[in-house]
Amino acid sequence: MKLLMFEHCSLCFRVRMIAALKDIPLDEQVVLDDDSEAMISLVGKRVIPILVRDDGTPMLESMDMVDYIEAMGAPVLTGPQKPEIADLCERILKITPYLTMPRYPLLGLPEMATIAAHDHYLVRKLKVYEDFVALRARTREFIGALMPVLEDLDEQIISANAVNGALSKDDIRLLPLLRSAAVVHGLAFPAKVDAYIKTMMARTGFKPLPVI
Ligand SMILES: N[C@@H](CCC(=O)N[C@@H](CS)C(=O)NCC(=O)O)C(=O)O
């Protein structure tokens, strides 16, 4: 199986995470941000992640990819899912892009390895987001908005090994968002959230993203 991905992409990390947890090999191929053709030639549009199955069929939905990999061999996502965790993920996602998007171009990520790819990302994102310098200058404000959400999450975490006590799709939704949020220098996660991130990242075997 081949995964077309960006290193910073949290939806991609869902797929990488389940494959890692199940010890299933995944051929990870990072796409340069300006290489739209790599995606369009496969699925007719610009979208990431794309999972190309061994029979050549491309898949376009990250949670379908998770289900597909989870169906291989013994299941690992055997725990319960809770609406509270889905709600918290949505609350996190309302704030974190303002912190993470303006930082990704500074991290030396492989999808921005050329100046053309780097600038392609900037041009794309600056159609949607405020000037990145201005956003980074508002870091304290966004961290201030995020902290109560992370405190609420802290109260919900049952184990550092699985948010609901046993691995479930809630972990697949949550860990990638926290991995992204962890790029923000000065963001002090509440104790249980911090332990959860460290333990779960160690379980996946992936290094955290750089911090800035
Ligand atoms: N529902 C899809 C959403 C995929 C998606 O929105 N991907 C974003 C990146 S996170 C994308 O392709 N954006 C267009 C781009 O990067 O040009 C999934 O869960 O996989």
XYZ file of N, CA and C and ligand atoms in Angstrom:
656
model
N 0.842 -1.201 0.000
C 0.000 0.000 0.000
C 0.869 1.241 0.000
N 0.407 2.211 -0.749
C 1.177 3.454 -0.869
C 0.315 4.608 -0.357
N 0.898 5.462 0.482
C 0.157 6.627 0.984
C 0.804 7.892 0.446
N 0.040 8.644 -0.336
C 0.508 9.978 -0.748
C 0.123 10.941 0.368
N 1.079 11.671 0.847
C 0.854 12.422 2.091
C 1.704 13.690 2.169
N 1.291 14.550 3.094
C 2.141 15.637 3.577
C 2.523 15.283 5.019
N 3.742 15.593 5.401
C 4.191 15.299 6.777
C 3.328 16.037 7.799
N 2.912 17.270 7.471
C 2.172 18.054 8.477
C 0.696 17.680 8.563
N 0.229 16.846 7.653
C -1.219 16.633 7.478
C -1.773 15.688 8.547
N -2.737 16.195 9.315
C -3.270 15.375 10.405
C -4.150 14.234 9.873
N -4.811 14.443 8.743
C -5.620 13.353 8.165
C -4.705 12.226 7.690
N -3.549 12.605 7.144
C -2.556 11.593 6.737
C -2.070 10.823 7.951
N -1.909 11.543 9.068
C -1.363 10.879 10.257
C -2.346 9.850 10.815
N -3.648 10.054 10.580
C -4.625 9.019 10.983
C -4.252 7.678 10.369
N -3.920 7.723 9.074
C -3.646 6.499 8.315
C -2.289 5.921 8.722
N -1.313 6.795 8.882
C 0.020 6.357 9.300
C -0.046 5.725 10.693
N -0.900 6.320 11.523
C -1.035 5.855 12.909
C -1.619 4.446 12.973
N -2.708 4.203 12.244
C -3.316 2.864 12.324
C -2.380 1.819 11.720
N -1.696 2.176 10.640
C -0.765 1.214 10.037
C 0.366 0.903 11.028
N 0.857 1.948 11.709
C 1.950 1.742 12.673
C 1.467 0.908 13.862
N 0.280 1.217 14.369
C -0.235 0.481 15.531
C -0.427 -1.000 15.207
N -0.713 -1.274 13.930
C -0.935 -2.664 13.522
C 0.311 -3.290 12.904
N 1.390 -2.498 12.872
C 2.642 -2.999 12.303
C 2.465 -3.450 10.847
N 1.674 -2.691 10.121
C 1.429 -2.990 8.707
C 2.255 -2.018 7.866
N 3.090 -2.527 6.964
C 3.954 -1.628 6.197
C 3.173 -0.718 5.258
N 3.590 0.532 5.221
C 2.950 1.537 4.384
C 4.063 2.251 3.640
N 3.951 2.315 2.336
C 4.952 3.027 1.541
C 4.549 4.506 1.551
N 5.188 5.279 2.427
C 4.805 6.693 2.594
C 5.514 7.527 1.533
N 4.737 8.205 0.705
C 5.338 9.053 -0.329
C 4.897 10.491 -0.110
N 5.853 11.315 0.294
C 5.537 12.723 0.524
C 5.448 13.432 -0.821
N 4.358 14.165 -1.000
C 4.137 14.913 -2.238
C 4.598 16.355 -1.997
N 5.314 16.913 -2.949
C 5.648 18.341 -2.851
C 4.372 19.154 -3.001
N 4.254 20.241 -2.263
C 2.995 21.000 -2.266
C 2.596 21.487 -3.659
N 3.599 21.739 -4.508
C 3.269 22.248 -5.848
C 3.101 21.130 -6.878
N 3.169 19.876 -6.428
C 3.057 18.754 -7.366
C 1.605 18.270 -7.446
N 0.719 19.146 -7.869
C -0.703 18.784 -7.969
C -0.893 17.590 -8.900
N -0.032 17.488 -9.905
C -0.160 16.427 -10.908
C -0.072 15.030 -10.262
N 0.743 14.916 -9.206
C 0.876 13.611 -8.529
C -0.482 13.132 -8.026
N -1.323 14.082 -7.587
C -2.648 13.722 -7.070
C -3.655 13.617 -8.212
N -3.631 14.613 -9.112
C -4.632 14.669 -10.190
C -4.500 13.452 -11.103
N -3.271 13.012 -11.348
C -3.092 11.869 -12.255
C -3.688 10.592 -11.647
N -3.771 10.552 -10.328
C -4.306 9.348 -9.668
C -5.816 9.398 -9.480
N -6.322 10.565 -9.043
C -7.745 10.629 -8.647
C -8.499 11.786 -9.296
N -7.836 12.517 -10.184
C -8.535 13.559 -10.932
C -8.703 14.863 -10.196
N -8.179 14.951 -8.974
C -8.257 16.221 -8.245
C -7.109 16.313 -7.251
N -6.965 17.509 -6.722
C -5.932 17.751 -5.732
C -6.488 17.402 -4.364
N -5.992 16.340 -3.770
C -6.437 15.946 -2.431
C -5.366 15.071 -1.789
N -5.254 15.213 -0.500
C -4.304 14.440 0.308
C -5.042 14.086 1.596
N -4.965 12.925 2.151
C -4.178 11.777 1.721
C -4.869 10.984 0.608
N -4.038 10.221 -0.109
C -4.543 9.211 -1.049
C -3.858 7.888 -0.677
N -4.672 6.869 -0.427
C -4.108 5.534 -0.187
C -4.301 4.711 -1.453
N -3.199 4.242 -2.006
C -3.290 3.384 -3.191
C -3.132 1.940 -2.719
N -4.232 1.209 -2.838
C -4.211 -0.179 -2.374
C -3.311 -1.024 -3.267
N -2.969 -2.232 -2.800
C -2.059 -3.090 -3.568
C -2.653 -3.482 -4.916
N -4.006 -3.455 -5.035
C -4.632 -3.759 -6.329
C -4.716 -2.513 -7.214
N -4.120 -1.401 -6.741
C -4.072 -0.169 -7.542
C -5.235 0.782 -7.298
N -6.237 0.345 -6.519
C -7.398 1.209 -6.275
C -7.020 2.335 -5.322
N -7.277 3.592 -5.711
C -6.998 4.691 -4.780
C -8.181 4.934 -3.844
N -7.877 5.277 -2.603
C -8.924 5.644 -1.635
C -8.722 7.107 -1.250
N -9.820 7.805 -1.002
C -9.760 9.266 -0.823
C -10.180 9.758 0.554
N -10.804 8.903 1.343
C -11.302 9.341 2.653
C -10.438 8.731 3.746
N -9.885 9.580 4.601
C -8.938 9.058 5.597
C -9.579 8.016 6.521
N -10.834 8.228 6.927
C -11.439 7.254 7.840
C -11.772 5.938 7.126
N -12.042 6.004 5.818
C -12.211 4.750 5.050
C -10.880 4.001 5.002
N -9.797 4.772 4.867
C -8.458 4.153 4.845
C -8.180 3.479 6.191
N -8.572 4.169 7.264
C -8.380 3.606 8.610
C -9.175 2.300 8.729
N -10.429 2.315 8.280
C -11.262 1.092 8.341
C -10.647 -0.027 7.511
N -10.128 0.346 6.354
C -9.545 -0.649 5.441
C -8.342 -1.334 6.100
N -7.488 -0.527 6.722
C -6.288 -1.094 7.358
C -6.684 -1.843 8.635
N -7.652 -1.289 9.361
C -8.100 -1.945 10.598
C -8.684 -3.332 10.309
N -9.253 -3.504 9.125
C -9.855 -4.807 8.769
C -8.798 -5.871 8.442
N -7.523 -5.452 8.368
C -6.458 -6.429 8.077
C -5.979 -7.055 9.390
N -6.034 -8.344 9.502
C -5.538 -9.024 10.699
C -6.366 -8.698 11.926
N -5.760 -8.884 13.095
C -6.509 -8.691 14.346
C -6.818 -7.208 14.560
N -8.046 -6.885 14.956
C -8.389 -5.476 15.191
C -7.640 -4.897 16.386
N -7.348 -3.606 16.313
C -6.738 -2.926 17.472
C -7.653 -1.832 18.032
N -8.618 -1.385 17.214
C -9.495 -0.295 17.673
C -10.741 -0.908 18.304
N -10.543 -1.505 19.455
C -11.614 -2.301 20.059
C -12.363 -1.549 21.148
N -11.888 -0.359 21.491
C -12.501 0.390 22.601
C -13.721 1.183 22.161
N -14.409 1.760 23.148
C -15.604 2.555 22.853
C -15.243 3.917 22.273
N -16.180 4.512 21.545
C -16.040 5.904 21.110
C -17.032 6.727 21.916
N -16.663 7.985 22.152
C -17.539 8.848 22.954
C -17.808 10.144 22.202
N -19.059 10.608 22.217
C -19.357 11.877 21.546
C -18.567 13.045 22.140
N -18.226 12.952 23.432
C -17.464 14.036 24.074
C -16.113 14.229 23.393
N -15.495 13.121 22.964
C -14.165 13.239 22.345
C -14.295 13.823 20.938
N -15.324 13.405 20.209
C -15.552 13.990 18.873
C -15.801 15.499 19.013
N -16.582 15.890 20.029
C -16.844 17.326 20.263
C -15.545 18.068 20.580
N -14.720 17.465 21.420
C -13.453 18.118 21.784
C -12.555 18.251 20.557
N -12.544 17.237 19.703
C -11.743 17.323 18.472
C -12.221 18.502 17.622
N -13.527 18.664 17.532
C -14.051 19.795 16.740
C -13.656 21.128 17.362
N -13.715 21.194 18.682
C -13.339 22.453 19.364
C -11.849 22.743 19.160
N -11.035 21.707 19.226
C -9.586 21.890 19.011
C -9.343 22.418 17.593
N -10.036 21.805 16.638
C -9.825 22.149 15.216
C -10.301 23.548 14.859
N -11.168 24.119 15.693
C -11.609 25.496 15.426
C -10.492 26.494 15.724
N -9.522 26.097 16.540
C -8.475 27.039 16.984
C -7.089 26.702 16.418
N -6.727 25.421 16.444
C -5.323 25.075 16.160
C -4.819 25.474 14.768
N -5.653 25.489 13.719
C -5.075 25.871 12.421
C -4.437 27.254 12.426
N -4.959 28.160 13.258
C -4.388 29.518 13.316
C -2.988 29.508 13.948
N -2.726 28.462 14.722
C -1.400 28.312 15.326
C -0.469 27.468 14.450
N -1.024 26.431 13.841
C -0.163 25.469 13.140
C 0.137 25.869 11.686
N -0.884 26.312 10.955
C -0.676 26.624 9.523
C 0.455 27.633 9.314
N 0.528 28.721 10.130
C 1.612 29.680 9.896
C 2.978 29.178 10.358
N 2.992 28.043 11.056
C 4.277 27.493 11.517
C 4.830 26.441 10.567
N 3.959 25.691 9.901
C 4.446 24.583 9.063
C 5.527 25.008 8.057
N 5.412 26.183 7.426
C 6.459 26.534 6.445
C 7.824 26.781 7.085
N 7.852 26.897 8.405
C 9.117 27.181 9.094
C 9.808 25.914 9.582
N 9.190 24.764 9.370
C 9.670 23.537 10.010
C 10.591 22.693 9.138
N 10.840 23.126 7.906
C 11.707 22.328 7.025
C 11.067 21.009 6.631
N 9.765 21.006 6.418
C 9.058 19.758 6.118
C 9.289 19.332 4.663
N 9.252 18.017 4.399
C 9.612 17.536 3.056
C 8.649 17.988 1.958
N 7.378 18.254 2.313
C 6.417 18.713 1.286
C 6.722 20.139 0.842
N 7.612 20.825 1.601
C 8.009 22.190 1.225
C 9.515 22.244 1.003
N 10.071 21.134 0.510
C 11.531 21.004 0.396
C 12.126 21.913 -0.664
N 11.333 22.334 -1.644
C 11.843 23.280 -2.640
C 11.190 24.637 -2.372
N 11.818 25.689 -2.847
C 11.244 27.020 -2.626
C 9.912 27.147 -3.382
N 9.818 26.441 -4.508
C 8.568 26.485 -5.281
C 7.434 25.827 -4.488
N 7.717 24.697 -3.862
C 6.693 24.001 -3.080
C 6.330 24.816 -1.838
N 7.341 25.375 -1.201
C 7.146 26.225 -0.019
C 6.223 27.399 -0.361
N 6.540 28.067 -1.449
C 5.765 29.261 -1.817
C 4.373 28.887 -2.332
N 4.267 27.713 -2.928
C 2.954 27.225 -3.368
C 2.044 27.054 -2.152
N 2.597 26.492 -1.083
C 1.833 26.341 0.166
C 1.396 27.714 0.676
N 2.347 28.661 0.698
C 2.022 30.006 1.214
C 0.917 30.656 0.389
N 1.045 30.585 -0.923
C 0.047 31.225 -1.798
C -1.324 30.596 -1.570
N -1.351 29.272 -1.452
C -2.604 28.546 -1.221
C -3.242 28.965 0.103
N -2.442 28.971 1.142
C -2.992 29.226 2.473
C -3.343 30.698 2.669
N -2.590 31.577 2.019
C -2.869 33.002 2.226
C -4.120 33.454 1.481
N -4.700 32.537 0.691
C -6.033 32.823 0.135
C -7.102 32.609 1.208
N -6.764 31.837 2.226
C -7.742 31.445 3.251
C -7.452 32.125 4.586
N -6.176 32.245 4.915
C -5.773 32.740 6.233
C -5.186 34.145 6.143
N -5.283 34.832 7.279
C -4.639 36.130 7.468
C -3.119 35.956 7.265
N -2.451 37.022 6.994
C -0.994 37.038 6.892
C -0.360 36.203 8.028
N 0.585 35.341 7.658
C 1.128 34.396 8.637
C 1.907 35.080 9.759
N 2.615 36.170 9.436
C 3.338 36.882 10.497
C 2.319 37.430 11.498
N 1.243 38.000 10.980
C 0.206 38.553 11.852
C -0.427 37.452 12.711
N -0.637 36.287 12.121
C -1.221 35.179 12.901
C -0.260 34.718 13.997
N 1.023 34.582 13.631
C 1.991 34.133 14.644
C 2.100 35.147 15.774
N 1.915 36.428 15.426
C 1.977 37.474 16.463
C 0.789 37.373 17.427
N -0.239 36.625 17.038
C -1.411 36.443 17.902
C -1.342 35.117 18.677
N -0.148 34.517 18.729
C 0.003 33.188 19.345
C -0.589 33.133 20.762
N -0.286 34.139 21.587
C -0.772 34.104 22.977
C -2.295 34.056 23.028
N -2.903 34.824 22.147
C -4.375 34.873 22.100
C -4.946 33.487 21.735
N -4.345 32.845 20.725
C -4.877 31.538 20.299
C -4.598 30.466 21.354
N -3.416 30.529 21.979
C -3.139 29.563 23.054
C -4.150 29.770 24.185
N -4.437 31.036 24.476
C -5.414 31.350 25.534
C -6.782 30.762 25.227
N -7.159 30.768 23.962
C -8.457 30.198 23.565
C -8.426 28.670 23.606
N -7.253 28.105 23.331
C -7.139 26.640 23.256
C -7.064 25.991 24.645
N -6.480 26.692 25.604
C -6.218 26.062 26.899
C -7.470 25.497 27.580
N -8.597 26.238 27.615
C -9.781 25.659 28.266
C -10.261 24.373 27.573
N -10.062 24.295 26.264
C -10.460 23.083 25.537
C -9.544 21.925 25.954
N -8.246 22.230 26.073
C -7.296 21.182 26.471
C -7.533 20.760 27.921
N -7.959 21.716 28.762
C -8.297 21.364 30.158
C -9.508 20.435 30.177
N -10.491 20.724 29.331
C -11.669 19.840 29.247
C -11.260 18.453 28.759
N -10.340 18.431 27.787
C -9.850 17.146 27.284
C -9.126 16.384 28.389
N -8.331 17.117 29.175
C -7.563 16.489 30.258
C -8.491 15.686 31.178
N -9.671 16.254 31.430
C -10.625 15.580 32.329
C -11.199 14.314 31.705
N -11.149 14.234 30.385
C -11.762 13.094 29.683
C -10.787 11.941 29.470
N -9.474 12.220 29.612
C -8.488 11.184 29.263
C -8.451 10.104 30.348
N -8.773 8.896 29.956
C -8.813 7.787 30.919
C -7.430 7.162 31.067
N -6.693 7.054 29.968
C -5.374 6.436 30.032
C -4.449 7.104 29.016
N -3.153 7.128 29.348
C -2.177 7.670 28.385
C -2.039 6.751 27.184
N -2.560 5.533 27.299
C -2.479 4.542 26.217
C -3.684 4.533 25.293
N -4.705 5.258 25.666
C -5.941 5.304 24.865
C -6.892 6.260 25.564
N -7.423 7.220 24.819
C -8.204 8.279 25.477
C -9.380 7.717 26.266
N -10.015 6.657 25.727
C -11.164 6.076 26.426
C -10.811 4.788 27.162
N -9.534 4.542 27.385
C -9.118 3.359 28.137
C -8.650 2.224 27.239
N -9.285 2.064 26.082
C -8.843 1.079 25.073
C -8.881 1.790 23.724
N -7.927 1.468 22.865
C -7.805 2.175 21.574
C -9.112 2.149 20.784
N -9.431 3.292 20.200
C -10.642 3.385 19.382
C -10.408 4.447 18.312
N -11.422 4.651 17.489
C -11.299 5.698 16.470
C -11.164 7.073 17.107
N -11.568 7.222 18.353
C -11.358 8.518 19.012
C -9.864 8.847 19.090
N -9.034 7.825 19.323
C -7.582 8.073 19.329
C -7.087 8.455 17.942
N -7.692 7.839 16.939
C -7.299 8.137 15.548
C -7.677 9.576 15.187
N -8.779 10.061 15.782
C -9.168 11.463 15.539
C -8.299 12.422 16.353
N -8.017 12.023 17.586
C -7.432 12.966 18.545
C -5.913 13.120 18.420
N -5.185 12.013 18.402
C -3.713 12.128 18.442
C -3.163 12.981 17.294
N -3.661 12.807 16.052
C -3.097 13.641 14.971
C -3.287 15.139 15.207
N -4.401 15.513 15.848
C -4.625 16.941 16.128
C -3.655 17.441 17.185
N -3.406 16.603 18.186
C -2.486 17.007 19.258
C -1.045 17.020 18.753
N -0.724 16.060 17.896
C 0.635 16.054 17.274
C 0.864 17.371 16.545
N -0.151 17.851 15.825
C -0.010 19.121 15.114
C 0.106 20.285 16.093
N -0.760 20.300 17.095
C -0.748 21.403 18.065
C 0.601 21.491 18.774
N 1.261 20.346 18.917
C 2.527 20.309 19.650
C 3.666 21.025 18.915
N 3.429 21.510 17.699
C 4.476 22.295 17.020
C 4.621 23.684 17.633
N 3.650 24.072 18.467
C 3.626 25.457 18.956
C 4.491 25.609 20.209
N 5.582 26.324 20.057
C 6.437 26.616 21.210
C 5.632 27.421 22.238
N 5.749 27.036 23.500
C 5.056 27.785 24.553
C 3.681 27.241 24.878
N 3.242 26.232 24.143
C 1.946 25.618 24.461
C 2.197 24.512 25.494
N 1.799 24.774 26.732
C 2.042 23.815 27.816
C 0.784 22.955 27.971
N 0.863 21.725 27.525
C -0.305 20.852 27.600
C -0.591 20.477 29.054
N -1.855 20.365 29.438
C -2.177 19.831 30.766
C -1.564 18.434 30.927
N -1.343 18.037 32.199
C -0.510 16.850 32.477
C -0.979 15.591 31.757
N -2.279 15.305 31.805
C -2.733 14.037 31.207
C -2.678 14.090 29.675
N -2.929 15.280 29.133
C -2.841 15.438 27.669
C -1.391 15.240 27.247
N -0.487 15.833 28.006
C 0.943 15.723 27.700
C 1.393 14.255 27.742
N 0.980 13.549 28.789
C 1.366 12.129 28.915
C 0.757 11.315 27.779
N -0.477 11.652 27.424
C -1.157 10.947 26.323
C -0.381 11.131 25.016
N -0.013 12.375 24.716
C 0.713 12.640 23.464
C 2.027 11.849 23.451
N 2.777 11.953 24.546
C 4.103 11.304 24.582
C 3.970 9.785 24.464
N 3.041 9.217 25.212
C 2.876 7.754 25.207
C 2.391 7.273 23.847
N 1.394 7.959 23.314
C 0.817 7.514 22.040
C 1.802 7.706 20.885
N 2.527 8.810 20.890
C 3.513 9.012 19.816
C 4.578 7.925 19.891
N 4.994 7.574 21.119
C 5.988 6.497 21.272
C 5.414 5.181 20.749
N 4.135 4.934 20.995
C 3.507 3.692 20.502
C 3.502 3.636 18.979
N 3.312 4.789 18.345
C 3.278 4.788 16.875
C 4.692 4.660 16.299
N 5.685 5.071 17.094
C 7.073 5.027 16.612
C 7.470 6.247 15.797
N 6.542 7.206 15.617
C 6.882 8.414 14.858
C 7.454 9.480 15.787
N 8.442 10.200 15.244
C 9.006 11.328 15.991
C 8.008 12.467 15.964
N 7.940 13.266 17.028
C 7.083 14.466 16.955
C 7.598 15.417 15.875
N 6.711 16.294 15.428
C 7.139 17.346 14.498
C 8.033 18.334 15.234
N 8.847 19.104 14.496
C 9.651 20.129 15.169
C 8.741 21.160 15.845
N 9.322 21.880 16.806
C 8.578 22.874 17.587
C 9.124 24.254 17.250
N 8.204 25.229 17.063
C 8.684 26.584 16.790
C 7.710 27.591 17.360
N -12.476 13.891 3.872
C -11.114 13.832 3.382
C -10.582 15.242 3.392
C -9.266 15.377 2.684
C -8.780 16.811 2.728
O -9.539 17.764 2.957
N -7.493 16.998 2.521
C -6.917 18.319 2.484
C -5.626 18.345 3.240
S -5.876 18.139 4.945
C -6.585 18.652 1.065
O -6.463 17.765 0.235
N -6.418 19.919 0.774
C -6.099 20.329 -0.553
C -4.665 20.645 -0.734
O -3.841 20.300 0.113
O -4.400 21.229 -1.766
C -10.332 12.895 4.309
O -10.688 12.760 5.487
O -9.363 12.289 3.858
